[in-house]
mmCIF file of C-alpha atoms in Angstrom:
data_model
loop_
_atom_site.group_PDB
_atom_site.id
_atom_site.type_symbol
_atom_site.label_atom_id
_atom_site.label_comp_id
_atom_site.label_asym_id
_atom_site.label_seq_id
_atom_site.Cartn_x
_atom_site.Cartn_y
_atom_site.Cartn_z
ATOM 1 C CA MET X 1 -10.268 103.516 -69.711
ATOM 2 C CA PRO X 2 -13.811 103.816 -68.637
ATOM 3 C CA ALA X 3 -14.352 107.309 -67.475
ATOM 4 C CA PHE X 4 -15.163 108.129 -63.629
ATOM 5 C CA ALA X 5 -17.750 110.380 -62.110
ATOM 6 C CA PRO X 6 -16.545 113.690 -61.058
ATOM 7 C CA SER X 7 -18.399 112.581 -57.391
ATOM 8 C CA TYR X 8 -15.892 109.647 -56.769
ATOM 9 C CA THR X 9 -13.402 112.620 -55.904
ATOM 10 C CA ASP X 10 -15.279 112.966 -52.438
ATOM 11 C CA CYS X 11 -14.150 109.801 -51.790
ATOM 12 C CA THR X 12 -10.779 111.159 -51.081
ATOM 13 C CA VAL X 13 -9.816 112.283 -47.561
ATOM 14 C CA TYR X 14 -6.432 114.285 -46.910
ATOM 15 C CA MET X 15 -4.207 114.291 -43.999
ATOM 16 C CA TYR X 16 -2.281 116.632 -41.728
ATOM 17 C CA PRO X 17 0.096 116.684 -38.653
ATOM 18 C CA SER X 18 -1.863 119.190 -36.929
ATOM 19 C CA LYS X 19 -5.202 121.578 -37.274
ATOM 20 C CA SER X 20 -3.478 124.145 -38.487
ATOM 21 C CA ALA X 21 -1.570 122.607 -40.986
ATOM 22 C CA ALA X 22 -4.997 120.552 -42.341
ATOM 23 C CA GLU X 23 -6.172 124.876 -42.804
ATOM 24 C CA SER X 24 -3.216 126.105 -44.805
ATOM 25 C CA GLY X 25 -3.133 122.848 -46.730
ATOM 26 C CA SER X 26 0.691 123.023 -45.448
ATOM 27 C CA LYS X 27 2.795 119.701 -44.059
ATOM 28 C CA SER X 28 0.890 117.011 -46.336
ATOM 29 C CA GLY X 29 1.333 113.771 -44.740
ATOM 30 C CA GLY X 30 -0.613 112.319 -46.787
ATOM 31 C CA SER X 31 -4.264 111.152 -48.351
ATOM 32 C CA GLY X 32 -6.864 108.160 -47.753
ATOM 33 C CA PHE X 33 -10.729 107.769 -48.950
ATOM 34 C CA LEU X 34 -13.499 107.014 -47.425
ATOM 35 C CA MET X 35 -14.934 103.377 -47.680
ATOM 36 C CA GLY X 36 -18.249 102.734 -46.468
ATOM 37 C CA LEU X 37 -18.873 99.405 -43.896
ATOM 38 C CA PRO X 38 -22.319 97.763 -43.576
ATOM 39 C CA SER X 39 -24.161 99.377 -40.302
ATOM 40 C CA VAL X 40 -26.601 96.932 -37.663
ATOM 41 C CA HIS X 41 -27.278 100.438 -37.171
ATOM 42 C CA GLU X 42 -29.786 102.766 -38.832
ATOM 43 C CA GLY X 43 -29.472 100.068 -42.020
ATOM 44 C CA ARG X 44 -26.977 102.416 -43.786
ATOM 45 C CA GLY X 45 -23.050 102.897 -44.942
ATOM 46 C CA TYR X 46 -20.843 103.145 -41.661
ATOM 47 C CA PRO X 47 -17.576 105.478 -42.571
ATOM 48 C CA VAL X 48 -13.939 104.589 -42.408
ATOM 49 C CA VAL X 49 -11.477 106.195 -43.332
ATOM 50 C CA ILE X 50 -8.739 103.806 -44.786
ATOM 51 C CA THR X 51 -5.076 104.867 -45.438
ATOM 52 C CA ASN X 52 -0.981 103.766 -45.031
ATOM 53 C CA ARG X 53 0.259 102.507 -41.489
ATOM 54 C CA HIS X 54 3.544 105.364 -42.314
ATOM 55 C CA VAL X 55 1.476 108.310 -42.565
ATOM 56 C CA VAL X 56 -1.410 107.406 -39.180
ATOM 57 C CA THR X 57 2.437 106.005 -36.999
ATOM 58 C CA LYS X 58 4.079 109.526 -38.329
ATOM 59 C CA GLY X 59 1.394 111.664 -36.796
ATOM 60 C CA SER X 60 -0.805 112.922 -39.719
ATOM 61 C CA LEU X 61 -4.042 112.195 -37.119
ATOM 62 C CA TYR X 62 -5.951 115.417 -38.993
ATOM 63 C CA ALA X 63 -8.303 114.640 -41.977
ATOM 64 C CA ARG X 64 -9.608 116.928 -44.067
ATOM 65 C CA PHE X 65 -13.119 116.993 -45.627
ATOM 66 C CA ASN X 66 -14.606 119.802 -48.726
ATOM 67 C CA MET X 67 -17.552 120.753 -46.821
ATOM 68 C CA GLN X 68 -20.472 121.188 -48.985
ATOM 69 C CA GLY X 69 -20.738 124.965 -50.951
ATOM 70 C CA LYS X 70 -17.789 126.277 -49.655
ATOM 71 C CA GLY X 71 -14.863 125.499 -47.310
ATOM 72 C CA ILE X 72 -13.668 122.595 -45.726
ATOM 73 C CA TYR X 73 -14.193 120.106 -42.470
ATOM 74 C CA VAL X 74 -10.786 119.131 -40.281
ATOM 75 C CA HIS X 75 -11.115 115.885 -38.112
ATOM 76 C CA LYS X 76 -8.916 114.951 -34.588
ATOM 77 C CA SER X 77 -8.207 111.802 -34.277
ATOM 78 C CA GLU X 78 -6.054 110.246 -31.723
ATOM 79 C CA PRO X 79 -3.571 107.333 -32.848
ATOM 80 C CA ASP X 80 -5.926 104.325 -30.698
ATOM 81 C CA ASP X 81 -8.375 105.225 -32.027
ATOM 82 C CA TRP X 82 -7.379 103.663 -35.712
ATOM 83 C CA VAL X 83 -7.198 99.768 -36.741
ATOM 84 C CA VAL X 84 -3.960 99.489 -37.908
ATOM 85 C CA ALA X 85 -2.546 96.657 -39.260
ATOM 86 C CA GLU X 86 0.635 94.200 -38.031
ATOM 87 C CA HIS X 87 2.102 93.670 -41.280
ATOM 88 C CA ASP X 88 0.626 96.046 -44.274
ATOM 89 C CA ASP X 89 0.810 99.921 -44.990
ATOM 90 C CA LEU X 90 -3.316 99.722 -44.242
ATOM 91 C CA ALA X 91 -4.873 101.898 -41.385
ATOM 92 C CA ALA X 92 -8.523 102.352 -40.443
ATOM 93 C CA LEU X 93 -10.386 104.593 -38.812
ATOM 94 C CA PRO X 94 -14.337 104.984 -38.355
ATOM 95 C CA ILE X 95 -15.003 108.227 -38.374
ATOM 96 C CA ASP X 96 -17.997 109.939 -37.676
ATOM 97 C CA LEU X 97 -19.337 113.574 -39.899
ATOM 98 C CA PRO X 98 -21.434 116.441 -39.912
ATOM 99 C CA ASP X 99 -24.182 115.822 -42.961
ATOM 100 C CA ASN X 100 -22.427 119.685 -45.075
ATOM 101 C CA VAL X 101 -19.187 117.492 -45.232
ATOM 102 C CA GLN X 102 -19.520 116.257 -49.247
ATOM 103 C CA ILE X 103 -18.524 112.927 -49.530
ATOM 104 C CA LYS X 104 -18.801 109.735 -51.143
ATOM 105 C CA CYS X 105 -17.887 106.388 -49.595
ATOM 106 C CA LEU X 106 -16.879 103.644 -51.576
ATOM 107 C CA ALA X 107 -18.558 99.714 -51.055
ATOM 108 C CA PRO X 108 -15.927 97.292 -49.759
ATOM 109 C CA ASP X 109 -16.495 95.082 -52.485
ATOM 110 C CA LEU X 110 -14.369 97.327 -55.015
ATOM 111 C CA CYS X 111 -11.850 96.278 -52.865
ATOM 112 C CA LEU X 112 -9.144 93.173 -54.020
ATOM 113 C CA ALA X 113 -10.274 90.407 -52.472
ATOM 114 C CA ALA X 114 -6.971 88.416 -50.920
ATOM 115 C CA ASP X 115 -8.123 85.871 -54.380
ATOM 116 C CA CYS X 116 -7.035 89.183 -56.019
ATOM 117 C CA GLN X 117 -9.977 89.334 -57.670
ATOM 118 C CA ILE X 118 -12.730 92.174 -57.987
ATOM 119 C CA GLN X 119 -16.410 91.635 -57.860
ATOM 120 C CA GLY X 120 -15.100 88.489 -59.161
ATOM 121 C CA TRP X 121 -12.609 89.657 -61.863
ATOM 122 C CA LYS X 122 -9.619 88.041 -61.581
ATOM 123 C CA LEU X 123 -6.257 90.849 -61.596
ATOM 124 C CA CYS X 124 -3.441 90.414 -62.835
ATOM 125 C CA PRO X 125 0.226 92.290 -63.718
ATOM 126 C CA GLY X 126 -0.666 94.601 -67.081
ATOM 127 C CA ASP X 127 -4.306 95.157 -66.251
ATOM 128 C CA GLU X 128 -5.444 99.205 -65.515
ATOM 129 C CA ALA X 129 -5.773 100.826 -63.043
ATOM 130 C CA VAL X 130 -7.447 104.052 -61.692
ATOM 131 C CA PHE X 131 -7.136 105.556 -58.462
ATOM 132 C CA PHE X 132 -7.226 109.152 -56.640
ATOM 133 C CA GLY X 133 -5.172 110.794 -54.862
ATOM 134 C CA ARG X 134 -2.758 114.260 -53.791
ATOM 135 C CA PHE X 135 -0.189 115.208 -56.447
ATOM 136 C CA VAL X 136 3.255 115.689 -54.830
ATOM 137 C CA GLY X 137 3.908 119.617 -54.490
ATOM 138 C CA HIS X 138 0.881 120.193 -56.140
ATOM 139 C CA GLU X 139 -0.982 121.100 -52.561
ATOM 140 C CA HIS X 140 -4.883 123.502 -52.471
ATOM 141 C CA THR X 141 -5.684 125.541 -49.640
ATOM 142 C CA GLN X 142 -8.895 126.063 -50.047
ATOM 143 C CA ARG X 143 -10.407 122.563 -51.086
ATOM 144 C CA ASN X 144 -8.744 118.892 -51.420
ATOM 145 C CA ARG X 145 -9.035 118.582 -55.518
ATOM 146 C CA PRO X 146 -7.773 115.165 -55.622
ATOM 147 C CA VAL X 147 -5.747 114.468 -58.982
ATOM 148 C CA VAL X 148 -7.065 111.383 -60.773
ATOM 149 C CA ARG X 149 -3.618 108.836 -62.214
ATOM 150 C CA PHE X 150 -3.986 106.002 -64.440
ATOM 151 C CA GLY X 151 -1.269 103.301 -64.638
ATOM 152 C CA HIS X 152 -1.112 99.593 -65.098
ATOM 153 C CA ILE X 153 -0.601 97.325 -62.348
ATOM 154 C CA SER X 154 3.534 95.610 -62.926
ATOM 155 C CA MET X 155 2.741 92.814 -60.117
ATOM 156 C CA LEU X 156 0.884 90.774 -57.322
#
């Protein structure tokens, strides 16, 4: 498995059920990631939070981001702000963030296509996978500090 740039941890978003929970780092609701979708405005990518549908429908509508330097930024959303999949456990939120939020967006071509390919490479059981996210019971009150986990695809 190749090494990943530490900046990829800046793609990870922590989700909370309230602003106070986000500020204290307690009562975690889940995690997600940022994807940069093409934008017709200003010719740049547009950040979208991607998380699980169950995270949103259970009320974790506060996304927490690291600020450049120190501190955090908490973004409150409403249930109607989200695009929620009917048959998959996915939800998406287009988001405007202040310039001093420390983020990195994944490119859409890194997503799994309907034909089980990523950037033209067919995925199969046994292939290696990596993901960033929150580790259960390992909360960080000052900053988002996701863990990087590795494994193998067991089934498609």
